[in-house]
Amino acid sequence: MLPRSRTLPTRIHDSTLDPDRDARRYLQVEAQPITSKIDEDAPAVENTTTGGSKCFDDDGRLKRTGTVWTASSHIITAVIGSGVLSLAWAIAQLGWLAGPAVMALFAFVIFFTSNLLADCYRTGDLATGRRNYTYMDAVRANLGGAKVKVCGAIQYLNLFGVAVGYTIAASISMMAIKRSNCFHASGGKDPCHMSSNMYMIIFGIVQVFFSQIPDFDQVWWLSIVAAIMSFTYSIVGLSLGIAQVAQNKAFQGSIMGISVGAVTKAGTVTPMQKIWRNLQALGDIAFAYSYSIILIEIQDTLRSPPPETRTMRKATLVSISITTAFYLLCGCAGYAAFGDDAPGNLLTGFGFYNPYWLLDIANLAIVVHLVGAYQVYSQPLFAFVEKWAARRWPKVEEYDLRLHGPNGHACRVNAFRLVWRTCFVVLTTIVSMLLPFFNDVVGILGALGFWPLTVYFPVEMYISHRKIRRWSTPWVGLQALSLACLVVSLAAAVGSIAGVVLDLKSYHPFRSTY
């Protein structure tokens, strides 16, 4: 995703937890010579100078040009990411009956709550009300109070966790490239065991450099490359799964999923482990689907009329339908190919000897994608901390660093940004080395972000926005949905944490080998 390459539009979250932001920071031009600042606490009024302009929208920003198809592409790009690699494993735990059914159920819940959230883009009238540019703006406008801070804490903790998950996934793919070439050179005789620590450190060093890019303005090209890479490795994984099924001449797997007593690489599956695995699979599927945290930002790119919420509903239907079909194909193809032995990372299950070159391409695509996805998901957290620091220490200056001699180009280096972002990358790398369990971490992230960000806040904002009375039929129905999803999130979190505990029994910190 990506949770989702969960690739975000540029300049999102630029105003997180900052109610006094200048709305024209989103522009590189001056929107209005008359108005210097948009007061977000003021009632929504139509700007008569720009309301009918062909160049500006009613909020003084440049005319938005997004359509159903551009919004759909943003959502698909954001959702389809490294989470797709764990879907075959998730279906293997749940089986042919429950696996696809749970995936379809998650798709419906995401679709429904996304429509609720889309209605919260404008405060007041759906067509003329004041715009909320980010998810946090919508929470502030509809709920306010302590819930804004709670939402921010969950959001940023989730972003930190995604950075850890992406570091682990990137190291696994880098090792897969090294092992495939080792297997090819030895004809499969050398087991080619190696540690993941070195590859996590390499990935961290790369991120130290990319993390010095100031903001989303400068990472748009990285997002595009990441999106292309996301589709590349997903299609390779799907193709190899289909080819493996054709080679086996039969579908692997069972109705109820992996059975108690089955022997896996992690040992014999006990009844309790079967339960934990099923719960963890829920978290993996939730992680692969969640994108609500960027829905408002995508909606802010849509042109109007028609009202943005109407366009967003159509885009959500199109994108969720396409994504669900793609996920079912990848997950079911992987399960049909490997059955109970479906790997946590689909691309590591095809062996490393043949076709090693195709697997190298796919794993290289994963690494490149994750380099960009790491930045896309870290930039909002970078921006939040640096805004707080700028208010706390306003005298911290940026210095010009000249390149290529006295006549070379100059780039601005901020001392706080250099130290803080480097420390962030070092911290995520260390945590990844301590907990190098891809599936377990993905499950925890899915459980952490699914209920609060995908269900609870959209439901509560919709109730507030529509002024739905307590104990009315719609209110009871929405609260029942929220409660059911809370139970699912807690169960997924318990299962994923249990998975980490089981892995730690045979794991020594900083000495992981594959």
XYZ file of C-alpha atoms in Angstrom:
514
model
C 0.000 0.000 0.000
C 2.076 1.264 -0.793
C -0.794 -0.390 2.886
C -0.609 0.000 0.176
C 3.119 1.068 -3.866
C 0.901 3.100 -1.731
C 1.876 6.221 -3.664
C 0.500 9.524 -2.458
C -0.320 12.643 -4.465
C 2.095 15.523 -4.137
C 1.869 18.043 -1.333
C -0.499 16.019 0.797
C -0.482 16.300 4.570
C 1.338 19.567 4.128
C -1.018 21.129 6.620
C -1.384 18.333 9.140
C -2.226 19.578 12.613
C -1.644 23.148 11.477
C -4.964 24.999 11.486
C -3.359 28.286 10.475
C -1.678 27.150 7.305
C -1.645 29.370 4.252
C -3.723 27.547 1.658
C -1.715 29.059 -1.157
C 1.329 27.083 -0.104
C -0.164 24.373 -2.249
C 0.358 26.647 -5.248
C 3.446 27.949 -6.892
C 1.556 31.029 -8.053
C -0.306 33.714 -6.207
C -3.953 32.771 -6.330
C -5.446 36.144 -5.392
C -3.915 39.572 -5.086
C -6.812 40.538 -2.806
C -6.738 37.790 -0.174
C -3.487 36.960 1.571
C -4.699 34.077 3.650
C -7.628 31.680 3.751
C -9.074 31.460 7.214
C -10.004 27.840 7.763
C -12.159 28.749 10.744
C -14.263 31.185 8.776
C -17.634 30.149 7.343
C -17.651 28.949 3.768
C -18.416 31.771 1.354
C -18.080 31.952 -2.365
C -15.250 34.114 -3.602
C -16.919 36.367 -6.121
C -13.630 37.273 -7.697
C -12.655 33.713 -8.537
C -15.853 31.714 -8.202
C -16.600 32.032 -11.888
C -12.999 32.216 -13.065
C -11.703 29.772 -15.635
C -8.331 29.684 -13.879
C -9.246 29.459 -10.187
C -11.595 27.454 -8.011
C -13.839 28.923 -5.324
C -11.061 28.708 -2.716
C -8.589 30.756 -4.739
C -6.489 27.788 -5.824
C -5.717 26.902 -9.405
C -8.546 25.138 -11.190
C -8.570 21.439 -10.369
C -8.667 19.124 -13.374
C -9.067 15.634 -11.883
C -11.671 13.211 -13.247
C -13.081 9.792 -12.379
C -10.236 8.168 -14.278
C -7.410 10.195 -12.741
C -8.803 9.591 -9.243
C -9.196 5.874 -9.994
C -5.596 5.681 -11.161
C -4.390 7.469 -8.000
C -6.276 5.000 -5.802
C -5.110 1.923 -7.718
C -1.514 3.173 -7.629
C -1.785 3.884 -3.902
C -3.401 0.571 -2.973
C -1.473 -1.965 -5.059
C 1.864 -2.325 -3.327
C 4.010 -4.755 -1.388
C 0.938 -5.951 0.521
C -0.082 -7.970 -2.545
C 2.900 -10.272 -1.974
C 1.434 -11.648 1.274
C -2.070 -12.386 -0.076
C -1.267 -15.934 -1.229
C -0.079 -16.715 2.301
C -3.218 -15.126 3.772
C -5.522 -17.197 1.568
C -3.493 -20.309 2.439
C -4.362 -19.783 6.108
C -8.063 -19.204 5.467
C -8.636 -21.669 2.615
C -10.482 -21.571 -0.680
C -13.810 -20.802 0.970
C -13.023 -18.174 3.600
C -10.010 -16.581 1.878
C -11.724 -15.017 -1.157
C -14.861 -14.333 0.936
C -12.886 -12.342 3.528
C -11.116 -10.420 0.773
C -14.458 -9.525 -0.819
C -15.820 -8.498 2.591
C -12.874 -6.181 3.215
C -13.401 -4.689 -0.243
C -17.036 -3.935 0.568
C -16.184 -2.330 3.915
C -13.455 -0.190 2.323
C -15.839 0.861 -0.452
C -18.619 1.757 1.993
C -16.476 3.740 4.461
C -14.657 5.477 1.593
C -18.003 6.809 0.404
C -18.717 8.085 3.908
C -15.338 9.793 3.997
C -15.839 11.323 0.541
C -18.894 13.189 1.862
C -16.655 14.882 4.448
C -14.450 16.612 1.883
C -16.546 19.768 2.170
C -17.867 21.149 5.439
C -21.508 22.076 4.997
C -22.942 21.804 1.512
C -21.487 18.961 -0.577
C -21.104 21.252 -3.601
C -20.238 24.667 -2.138
C -19.044 24.066 1.438
C -15.557 24.856 2.701
C -12.986 22.357 1.480
C -10.912 20.117 3.748
C -7.600 19.576 1.984
C -6.324 16.631 4.043
C -7.593 13.769 6.179
C -6.580 15.657 9.311
C -8.406 18.785 8.130
C -11.580 16.716 7.777
C -11.165 15.284 11.294
C -10.570 18.777 12.686
C -13.582 20.268 10.903
C -16.038 17.494 11.812
C -14.832 16.218 15.185
C -12.234 18.568 16.632
C -10.881 18.389 20.163
C -8.748 15.526 21.399
C -9.804 13.283 18.495
C -7.588 15.321 16.170
C -4.531 14.553 18.283
C -5.502 10.890 18.643
C -5.940 10.590 14.891
C -2.582 12.276 14.303
C -0.811 9.940 16.725
C -2.302 6.850 15.066
C -1.535 8.187 11.618
C 2.116 8.921 12.346
C 2.661 5.688 14.237
C 1.248 3.882 11.228
C 3.586 5.799 8.895
C 6.573 4.849 11.057
C 5.471 1.223 10.978
C 5.138 1.307 7.201
C 8.735 2.557 6.949
C 9.839 -0.419 9.062
C 7.798 -2.845 6.972
C 9.210 -1.485 3.736
C 12.776 -1.792 5.040
C 12.169 -5.472 5.853
C 10.520 -6.142 2.491
C 13.331 -4.428 0.577
C 16.009 -6.464 2.366
C 14.166 -9.715 1.574
C 14.047 -8.813 -2.117
C 17.716 -7.817 -2.198
C 18.634 -11.149 -0.606
C 16.420 -12.941 -3.123
C 18.429 -11.406 -5.974
C 21.707 -12.438 -4.362
C 20.475 -15.965 -3.616
C 19.035 -16.517 -7.087
C 22.392 -15.739 -8.662
C 24.170 -17.881 -6.044
C 21.835 -20.812 -6.794
C 22.306 -20.361 -10.522
C 26.090 -20.297 -10.221
C 26.191 -23.439 -8.042
C 23.493 -25.349 -9.889
C 21.389 -25.420 -6.733
C 24.050 -27.203 -4.639
C 24.890 -24.264 -2.361
C 22.129 -23.381 0.169
C 23.302 -19.754 -0.069
C 22.339 -18.734 3.462
C 22.898 -15.073 4.288
C 21.996 -12.403 6.813
C 19.420 -9.713 6.142
C 21.202 -7.119 8.281
C 23.638 -5.979 5.610
C 20.815 -5.420 3.124
C 18.764 -3.445 5.623
C 21.778 -1.236 6.252
C 22.264 -0.715 2.503
C 18.610 0.238 2.135
C 18.935 2.588 5.112
C 21.971 4.328 3.617
C 20.045 4.920 0.381
C 17.128 6.348 2.372
C 19.419 8.728 4.271
C 20.231 10.425 0.962
C 16.684 10.423 -0.424
C 15.299 11.649 2.892
C 17.065 14.974 2.402
C 14.622 15.802 -0.410
C 12.681 18.657 1.257
C 9.060 17.760 0.477
C 6.538 16.137 -1.865
C 7.203 18.747 -4.536
C 10.536 17.114 -5.280
C 9.516 13.442 -5.022
C 6.780 13.292 -7.677
C 9.113 11.526 -10.117
C 10.002 8.955 -7.458
C 6.292 8.230 -6.970
C 5.779 7.623 -10.693
C 8.737 5.232 -10.859
C 7.465 3.431 -7.746
C 4.000 3.004 -9.275
C 5.437 1.472 -12.461
C 7.594 -0.899 -10.418
C 4.568 -1.911 -8.320
C 2.633 -3.128 -11.333
C 5.756 -4.793 -12.745
C 6.409 -7.147 -9.832
C 2.710 -7.776 -9.194
C 2.194 -8.921 -12.786
C 5.349 -11.065 -12.656
C 4.102 -12.738 -9.462
C 0.684 -13.391 -11.019
C 2.223 -14.785 -14.214
C 4.587 -17.098 -12.354
C 1.725 -18.348 -10.181
C -0.342 -19.222 -13.246
C 2.675 -20.897 -14.858
C 3.287 -22.947 -11.700
C -0.335 -24.124 -11.670
C 0.000 -25.168 -15.313
C 3.187 -27.061 -14.494
C 1.550 -28.816 -11.527
C -1.500 -29.656 -13.691
C -3.644 -29.267 -10.580
C -4.830 -26.699 -8.047
C -3.160 -26.947 -4.649
C -4.843 -26.059 -1.358
C -7.997 -27.020 0.509
C -11.369 -25.595 1.502
C -10.309 -24.843 5.100
C -6.740 -23.746 4.440
C -3.598 -25.054 6.078
C -4.457 -27.977 8.324
C -3.431 -28.682 11.903
C -0.419 -30.987 11.873
C 0.913 -29.682 8.559
C 4.700 -29.395 8.496
C 5.962 -25.979 7.394
C 9.332 -24.271 7.423
C 8.362 -22.781 10.802
C 7.510 -26.204 12.204
C 4.379 -28.286 12.701
C 1.147 -26.287 12.819
C -0.604 -26.693 16.193
C -4.310 -25.885 16.832
C -3.339 -22.623 18.542
C -0.996 -21.662 15.705
C -3.810 -22.307 13.243
C -5.919 -19.734 15.090
C -3.079 -17.201 15.213
C -2.356 -17.677 11.519
C -6.005 -17.115 10.604
C -6.128 -13.916 12.623
C -2.842 -12.692 11.179
C -4.195 -13.296 7.675
C -6.947 -10.763 8.433
C -4.296 -8.147 9.204
C -2.399 -8.921 6.002
C -5.540 -8.439 3.900
C -6.413 -5.217 5.751
C -2.909 -3.857 5.091
C -3.227 -4.619 1.381
C -6.495 -2.676 1.085
C -6.249 0.393 3.297
C -5.966 3.733 1.539
C -8.480 5.932 3.383
C -5.693 8.037 4.853
C -5.089 9.592 1.422
C -8.651 9.635 0.066
C -9.328 13.286 0.933
C -6.052 14.325 -0.703
C -7.002 12.496 -3.895
C -10.484 14.031 -3.826
C -8.889 17.473 -3.576
C -7.564 17.000 -7.129
C -11.064 16.645 -8.688
C -12.688 19.324 -10.781
C -16.147 20.660 -9.972
C -18.935 20.577 -11.097
C -20.167 17.889 -10.665
C -19.677 17.807 -6.863
C -16.415 16.116 -5.903
C -18.166 13.560 -3.721
C -20.156 12.225 -6.676
C -17.024 11.831 -8.783
C -15.145 10.249 -5.893
C -17.859 7.656 -5.339
C -17.581 6.559 -8.970
C -13.781 6.478 -8.785
C -13.922 4.408 -5.595
C -16.233 1.874 -7.220
C -14.011 1.549 -10.291
C -10.723 1.323 -8.382
C -11.900 -1.055 -5.645
C -13.431 -3.359 -8.272
C -10.200 -3.470 -10.282
C -8.020 -3.846 -7.189
C -10.165 -6.652 -5.745
C -10.086 -8.562 -9.035
C -6.291 -8.156 -9.196
C -5.831 -9.197 -5.567
C -8.013 -12.267 -5.985
C -6.028 -13.287 -9.067
C -2.653 -12.857 -7.342
C -3.697 -14.433 -4.032
C -5.582 -17.349 -5.555
C -2.905 -18.014 -8.185
C -0.248 -18.134 -5.466
C -2.321 -20.459 -3.279
C -3.199 -22.700 -6.227
C 0.500 -22.914 -7.083
C 1.889 -23.666 -3.600
C -1.025 -24.763 -1.402
C -0.060 -25.007 2.284
C 3.517 -24.033 1.375
C 2.474 -20.595 0.071
C 5.269 -18.206 1.145
C 4.833 -14.989 3.081
C 6.399 -13.159 0.142
C 5.028 -14.639 -3.097
C 8.133 -13.952 -5.167
C 10.362 -15.964 -2.814
C 8.336 -19.139 -3.348
C 9.298 -19.963 -6.905
C 12.821 -21.060 -6.033
C 15.953 -19.229 -7.146
C 17.282 -21.352 -9.959
C 14.704 -21.123 -12.724
C 13.683 -18.624 -14.048
C 16.219 -16.720 -11.974
C 16.481 -13.746 -14.352
C 12.741 -13.043 -14.217
C 12.730 -13.263 -10.434
C 15.699 -10.880 -10.359
C 13.725 -8.366 -12.411
C 10.685 -8.673 -10.147
C 12.692 -8.344 -6.928
C 14.648 -5.407 -8.323
C 11.312 -3.762 -9.136
C 10.251 -4.311 -5.512
C 13.414 -2.663 -4.188
C 13.049 0.372 -6.469
C 9.364 0.647 -5.597
C 10.072 0.496 -1.873
C 12.740 3.190 -2.116
C 10.064 5.537 -3.439
C 7.255 4.241 -1.220
C 9.385 4.730 1.899
C 9.808 8.397 1.005
C 6.156 8.903 0.093
C 5.022 7.579 3.459
C 7.761 9.276 5.471
C 7.394 12.787 4.059
C 4.175 13.609 6.005
C 5.899 12.628 9.248
C 9.001 14.613 8.268
C 6.842 17.663 7.530
C 4.959 17.459 10.821
C 8.080 17.229 12.997
C 9.860 19.983 11.057
C 6.888 22.360 11.352
C 6.831 21.744 15.085
C 10.589 22.391 15.249
C 10.253 25.577 13.177
C 7.723 26.939 15.655
C 9.855 25.856 18.609
C 13.202 27.071 17.237
C 12.446 29.727 14.608
C 16.083 30.875 14.432
C 17.410 27.635 12.939
C 18.784 28.648 9.558
C 19.420 26.862 6.286
C 22.883 27.050 4.787
C 23.936 27.035 1.164
C 26.093 24.087 0.157
C 27.877 24.797 -3.129
C 28.508 21.962 -5.560
C 30.971 21.816 -8.492
C 33.167 24.642 -7.331
C 32.414 28.346 -6.781
C 30.232 28.583 -9.880
C 28.328 25.377 -9.210
C 24.726 25.009 -8.199
C 23.743 25.656 -4.589
C 21.390 23.529 -2.552
C 20.002 24.487 0.823
C 20.811 22.212 3.743
C 18.887 22.542 6.992
C 20.835 21.292 10.006
C 17.769 20.098 11.880
C 16.369 18.327 8.820
C 19.695 16.611 8.169
C 20.019 15.313 11.741
C 16.340 14.475 12.355
C 15.726 12.619 9.095
C 18.977 10.695 9.380
C 18.055 9.650 12.925
C 14.601 8.570 11.708
C 16.103 6.338 9.010
C 18.615 4.882 11.486
C 15.806 4.137 13.948
C 13.603 2.408 11.362
C 16.597 0.372 10.210
C 17.444 -0.756 13.747
C 13.827 -1.727 14.479
C 13.739 -3.658 11.197
C 16.884 -5.550 12.165
C 15.345 -6.385 15.533
C 12.031 -7.591 14.034
C 12.721 -8.873 10.503
C 9.365 -10.675 10.193
C 7.624 -9.451 7.063
C 4.262 -11.161 7.483
C 3.921 -10.393 11.178
C 4.829 -6.727 10.733
C 2.427 -6.372 7.786
C -0.339 -7.918 9.899
C 0.300 -5.540 12.790
C 0.304 -2.529 10.464
C -2.948 -3.641 8.866
C -4.579 -4.106 12.261
C -3.267 -0.774 13.537
C -4.541 1.293 10.631
C -7.705 -0.526 9.541
C -10.235 0.227 12.260
C -9.286 3.745 13.382
C -8.338 5.271 10.029
C -10.536 3.279 7.647
C -13.681 2.789 9.743
C -13.924 4.690 13.035
C -13.011 8.232 11.979
C -14.920 8.094 8.649
C -18.019 6.805 10.469
C -17.786 9.408 13.249
C -17.140 12.246 10.785
C -20.073 11.177 8.620
C -22.392 11.047 11.644
C -21.288 14.531 12.675
C -21.402 15.896 9.126
C -24.892 14.560 8.439
C -26.078 15.320 11.986
C -27.416 11.782 12.462
C -29.313 11.429 15.735
C -28.074 9.011 18.394
C -29.935 5.698 18.508
C -31.583 6.296 15.155
C -31.506 3.375 12.708
C -28.601 4.793 10.604
C -26.639 5.606 13.773
C -27.076 2.091 15.186
C -26.119 0.518 11.862
C -22.946 2.601 11.503
C -21.896 1.963 15.099
C -22.492 -1.769 14.645
C -20.219 -1.730 11.594
C -17.563 0.161 13.534
C -17.771 -2.265 16.476
C -17.520 -5.323 14.206
C -14.439 -3.878 12.478
C -12.888 -3.070 15.857
C -13.222 -6.727 16.825
C -11.593 -7.765 13.529
C -8.717 -5.304 14.046
C -8.095 -6.472 17.599
C -8.170 -10.110 16.508
C -5.731 -9.390 13.665
C -3.421 -7.511 16.028
C -3.457 -10.374 18.542
C -2.710 -12.905 15.815
C 0.159 -10.857 14.390
C 1.679 -10.200 17.817
C 1.415 -13.918 18.593
C 3.234 -14.584 15.327
C 6.057 -12.258 16.377
C 6.281 -13.994 19.760
C 6.520 -17.398 18.092
C 9.206 -16.143 15.698
C 11.218 -14.647 18.541
C 11.544 -18.053 20.215
C 13.950 -19.192 17.497
C 15.414 -15.808 16.628
C 18.555 -14.038 17.807
C 18.629 -10.227 17.403
C 20.797 -8.931 14.569
C 21.616 -12.491 13.448
C 18.718 -13.320 11.123
C 19.596 -15.637 8.246
C 17.670 -16.920 5.242
